Amino acid sequence: MNSFSELITQRRSIRKFTSEPLDAEQVELILKAGLKSPTSKNAKPWRFIAIEDKELLAQLSLCKKMASRLIADCALAIVVAVDPLTSSVWIEDGSIASIMMQLQAEDLGLGSCWVQIRDRYTASETSSEEYVKDLLDIPMQLQVLSIIAFGHKDQEKPPHDEEKLEWEKVHIGKYK
């Protein structure tokens, strides 16, 4: 990418991936982006679980009733777990880390998609968070916020259309 503006214009949620694996350098850069993300009071309450094993990805793809099947076909899934005892703004800290990793993936020409876990349920009405925690042996004190799926894009989406930006949602000075 030539600029940050171009990067955020191009980045779209990608739900279809090729079977090509990521190389070690790509995985490392994505994880570094998460580790470099800002946190409240520099608490760094997040933990990242990186998964490339296809069998485990298939099991992880069952973590929600809908909108999680794409995990089975991604090259890498990163589970974002956060310690609420370390930071009262754990949701924000984990969210920032998640988008930083997604932006890094886009900069590498890769696709990504956020899969919401917090407050979601499996097809059998089990908490998605408990399903993921049990599957991956995540300690009880951590909260699972999201799973970010990464891979080589197997779909093209047009960039955001600046003509369709909803400027009416921007207020200057006061909400009017």
GROMACS .gro file of C-alpha atoms in nm:
model
  176
    1MET     CA    1   0.000   0.000   0.000
    2ASN     CA    2   0.112   0.352  -0.070
    3SER     CA    3  -0.068   0.522   0.218
    4PHE     CA    4  -0.281   0.459   0.523
    5SER     CA    5  -0.577   0.619   0.347
    6GLU     CA    6  -0.544   0.370   0.062
    7LEU     CA    7  -0.510   0.083   0.309
    8ILE     CA    8  -0.837   0.163   0.491
    9THR     CA    9  -1.016   0.224   0.161
   10GLN     CA   10  -0.908  -0.118   0.027
   11ARG     CA   11  -0.962  -0.326   0.344
   12ARG     CA   12  -1.284  -0.528   0.330
   13SER     CA   13  -1.398  -0.834   0.522
   14ILE     CA   14  -1.295  -1.137   0.320
   15ARG     CA   15  -1.481  -1.462   0.384
   16LYS     CA   16  -1.336  -1.681   0.108
   17PHE     CA   17  -0.975  -1.791   0.109
   18THR     CA   18  -0.752  -1.999  -0.117
   19SER     CA   19  -0.586  -2.313   0.019
   20GLU     CA   20  -0.241  -2.148   0.007
   21PRO     CA   21  -0.077  -2.131   0.351
   22LEU     CA   22   0.075  -1.815   0.490
   23ASP     CA   23   0.450  -1.803   0.523
   24ALA     CA   24   0.618  -1.765   0.862
   25GLU     CA   25   0.709  -1.402   0.797
   26GLN     CA   26   0.347  -1.308   0.722
   27VAL     CA   27   0.227  -1.477   1.043
   28GLU     CA   28   0.499  -1.304   1.244
   29LEU     CA   29   0.413  -0.961   1.102
   30ILE     CA   30   0.043  -1.009   1.181
   31LEU     CA   31   0.121  -1.114   1.537
   32LYS     CA   32   0.366  -0.825   1.580
   33ALA     CA   33   0.089  -0.584   1.479
   34GLY     CA   34  -0.126  -0.720   1.761
   35LEU     CA   35   0.160  -0.705   2.009
   36LYS     CA   36   0.237  -0.344   1.912
   37SER     CA   37  -0.123  -0.228   1.949
   38PRO     CA   38  -0.194   0.044   2.205
   39THR     CA   39  -0.369  -0.044   2.530
   40SER     CA   40  -0.508   0.156   2.819
   41LYS     CA   41  -0.232   0.230   3.070
   42ASN     CA   42  -0.004   0.005   2.862
   43ALA     CA   43  -0.163  -0.292   3.040
   44LYS     CA   44  -0.137  -0.528   2.740
   45PRO     CA   45  -0.414  -0.755   2.871
   46TRP     CA   46  -0.451  -0.960   2.551
   47ARG     CA   47  -0.329  -1.307   2.463
   48PHE     CA   48  -0.324  -1.437   2.107
   49ILE     CA   49  -0.368  -1.802   2.013
   50ALA     CA   50  -0.250  -1.861   1.655
   51ILE     CA   51  -0.397  -2.167   1.484
   52GLU     CA   52  -0.293  -2.310   1.147
   53ASP     CA   53  -0.384  -2.677   1.200
   54LYS     CA   54  -0.668  -2.759   0.955
   55GLU     CA   55  -0.838  -3.007   1.190
   56LEU     CA   56  -0.843  -2.753   1.472
   57LEU     CA   57  -0.962  -2.479   1.234
   58ALA     CA   58  -1.252  -2.705   1.130
   59GLN     CA   59  -1.351  -2.755   1.494
   60LEU     CA   60  -1.313  -2.384   1.565
   61SER     CA   61  -1.545  -2.305   1.272
   62LEU     CA   62  -1.834  -2.453   1.473
   63CYS     CA   63  -1.803  -2.188   1.745
   64LYS     CA   64  -2.120  -2.004   1.633
   65LYS     CA   65  -2.461  -2.079   1.484
   66MET     CA   66  -2.376  -1.871   1.180
   67ALA     CA   67  -2.093  -1.664   1.032
   68SER     CA   68  -1.804  -1.875   1.162
   69ARG     CA   69  -1.779  -2.150   0.897
   70LEU     CA   70  -1.523  -1.940   0.707
   71ILE     CA   71  -1.267  -2.029   0.977
   72ALA     CA   72  -1.243  -2.383   0.838
   73ASP     CA   73  -1.103  -2.251   0.510
   74CYS     CA   74  -0.865  -1.983   0.637
   75ALA     CA   75  -0.489  -2.033   0.658
   76LEU     CA   76  -0.457  -1.879   1.004
   77ALA     CA   77  -0.700  -1.798   1.282
   78ILE     CA   78  -0.598  -1.582   1.575
   79VAL     CA   79  -0.812  -1.606   1.886
   80VAL     CA   80  -0.805  -1.279   2.080
   81ALA     CA   81  -0.844  -1.350   2.451
   82VAL     CA   82  -0.821  -1.072   2.707
   83ASP     CA   83  -0.779  -1.058   3.085
   84PRO     CA   84  -1.049  -0.833   3.235
   85LEU     CA   85  -0.863  -0.835   3.568
   86THR     CA   86  -0.572  -0.656   3.400
   87SER     CA   87  -0.777  -0.388   3.226
   88SER     CA   88  -1.127  -0.252   3.281
   89VAL     CA   89  -1.134  -0.165   2.910
   90TRP     CA   90  -1.042  -0.514   2.792
   91ILE     CA   91  -1.301  -0.507   2.512
   92GLU     CA   92  -1.149  -0.191   2.367
   93ASP     CA   93  -0.791  -0.317   2.408
   94GLY     CA   94  -0.873  -0.648   2.237
   95SER     CA   95  -1.067  -0.471   1.961
   96ILE     CA   96  -0.777  -0.240   1.883
   97ALA     CA   97  -0.538  -0.536   1.864
   98SER     CA   98  -0.781  -0.719   1.635
   99ILE     CA   99  -0.807  -0.435   1.383
  100MET     CA  100  -0.431  -0.371   1.394
  101MET     CA  101  -0.375  -0.732   1.286
  102GLN     CA  102  -0.640  -0.698   1.013
  103LEU     CA  103  -0.477  -0.382   0.880
  104GLN     CA  104  -0.138  -0.556   0.875
  105ALA     CA  105  -0.290  -0.843   0.679
  106GLU     CA  106  -0.436  -0.602   0.424
  107ASP     CA  107  -0.100  -0.431   0.390
  108LEU     CA  108   0.046  -0.773   0.305
  109GLY     CA  109  -0.224  -0.827   0.040
  110LEU     CA  110  -0.402  -1.084   0.256
  111GLY     CA  111  -0.767  -1.106   0.350
  112SER     CA  112  -0.918  -1.120   0.696
  113CYS     CA  113  -1.252  -1.134   0.871
  114TRP     CA  114  -1.351  -1.064   1.232
  115VAL     CA  115  -1.564  -1.338   1.391
  116GLN     CA  116  -1.743  -1.211   1.702
  117ILE     CA  117  -1.729  -1.453   1.997
  118ARG     CA  118  -1.832  -1.244   2.298
  119ASP     CA  119  -2.205  -1.284   2.369
  120ARG     CA  120  -2.257  -1.538   2.088
  121TYR     CA  121  -2.373  -1.903   2.090
  122THR     CA  122  -2.312  -2.232   1.909
  123ALA     CA  123  -2.584  -2.423   1.724
  124SER     CA  124  -2.645  -2.623   2.044
  125GLU     CA  125  -2.691  -2.297   2.244
  126THR     CA  126  -2.359  -2.334   2.425
  127SER     CA  127  -2.172  -2.010   2.483
  128SER     CA  128  -1.930  -1.955   2.192
  129GLU     CA  129  -1.674  -1.836   2.442
  130GLU     CA  130  -1.697  -2.155   2.649
  131TYR     CA  131  -1.677  -2.366   2.333
  132VAL     CA  132  -1.354  -2.190   2.226
  133LYS     CA  133  -1.207  -2.193   2.576
  134ASP     CA  134  -1.269  -2.568   2.614
  135LEU     CA  135  -1.136  -2.646   2.267
  136LEU     CA  136  -0.814  -2.448   2.315
  137ASP     CA  137  -0.758  -2.490   2.692
  138ILE     CA  138  -0.781  -2.115   2.751
  139PRO     CA  139  -0.754  -2.024   3.121
  140MET     CA  140  -1.077  -1.938   3.302
  141GLN     CA  141  -0.983  -1.574   3.384
  142LEU     CA  142  -0.947  -1.481   3.016
  143GLN     CA  143  -1.242  -1.360   2.807
  144VAL     CA  144  -1.255  -1.458   2.439
  145LEU     CA  145  -1.341  -1.148   2.237
  146SER     CA  146  -1.295  -1.251   1.875
  147ILE     CA  147  -1.137  -1.482   1.626
  148ILE     CA  148  -0.974  -1.321   1.325
  149ALA     CA  149  -0.951  -1.541   1.016
  150PHE     CA  150  -0.663  -1.471   0.774
  151GLY     CA  151  -0.564  -1.605   0.436
  152HIS     CA  152  -0.497  -1.540   0.072
  153LYS     CA  153  -0.806  -1.381  -0.083
  154ASP     CA  154  -1.030  -1.599  -0.297
  155GLN     CA  155  -1.275  -1.318  -0.362
  156GLU     CA  156  -1.245  -0.961  -0.473
  157LYS     CA  157  -1.445  -0.684  -0.319
  158PRO     CA  158  -1.447  -0.328  -0.446
  159PRO     CA  159  -1.284  -0.066  -0.228
  160HIS     CA  160  -1.504   0.157  -0.017
  161ASP     CA  161  -1.683   0.414  -0.233
  162GLU     CA  162  -1.606   0.759  -0.096
  163GLU     CA  163  -1.919   0.891  -0.270
  164LYS     CA  164  -2.124   0.674  -0.032
  165LEU     CA  165  -1.967   0.792   0.294
  166GLU     CA  166  -2.242   0.886   0.538
  167TRP     CA  167  -2.132   1.238   0.627
  168GLU     CA  168  -2.470   1.300   0.792
  169LYS     CA  169  -2.339   1.086   1.081
  170VAL     CA  170  -2.063   1.339   1.153
  171HIS     CA  171  -2.144   1.628   1.385
  172ILE     CA  172  -1.920   1.927   1.452
  173GLY     CA  173  -1.921   2.091   1.793
  174LYS     CA  174  -2.256   1.957   1.908
  175TYR     CA  175  -2.482   1.676   1.801
  176LYS     CA  176  -2.750   1.836   1.584
   0.00000   0.00000   0.00000
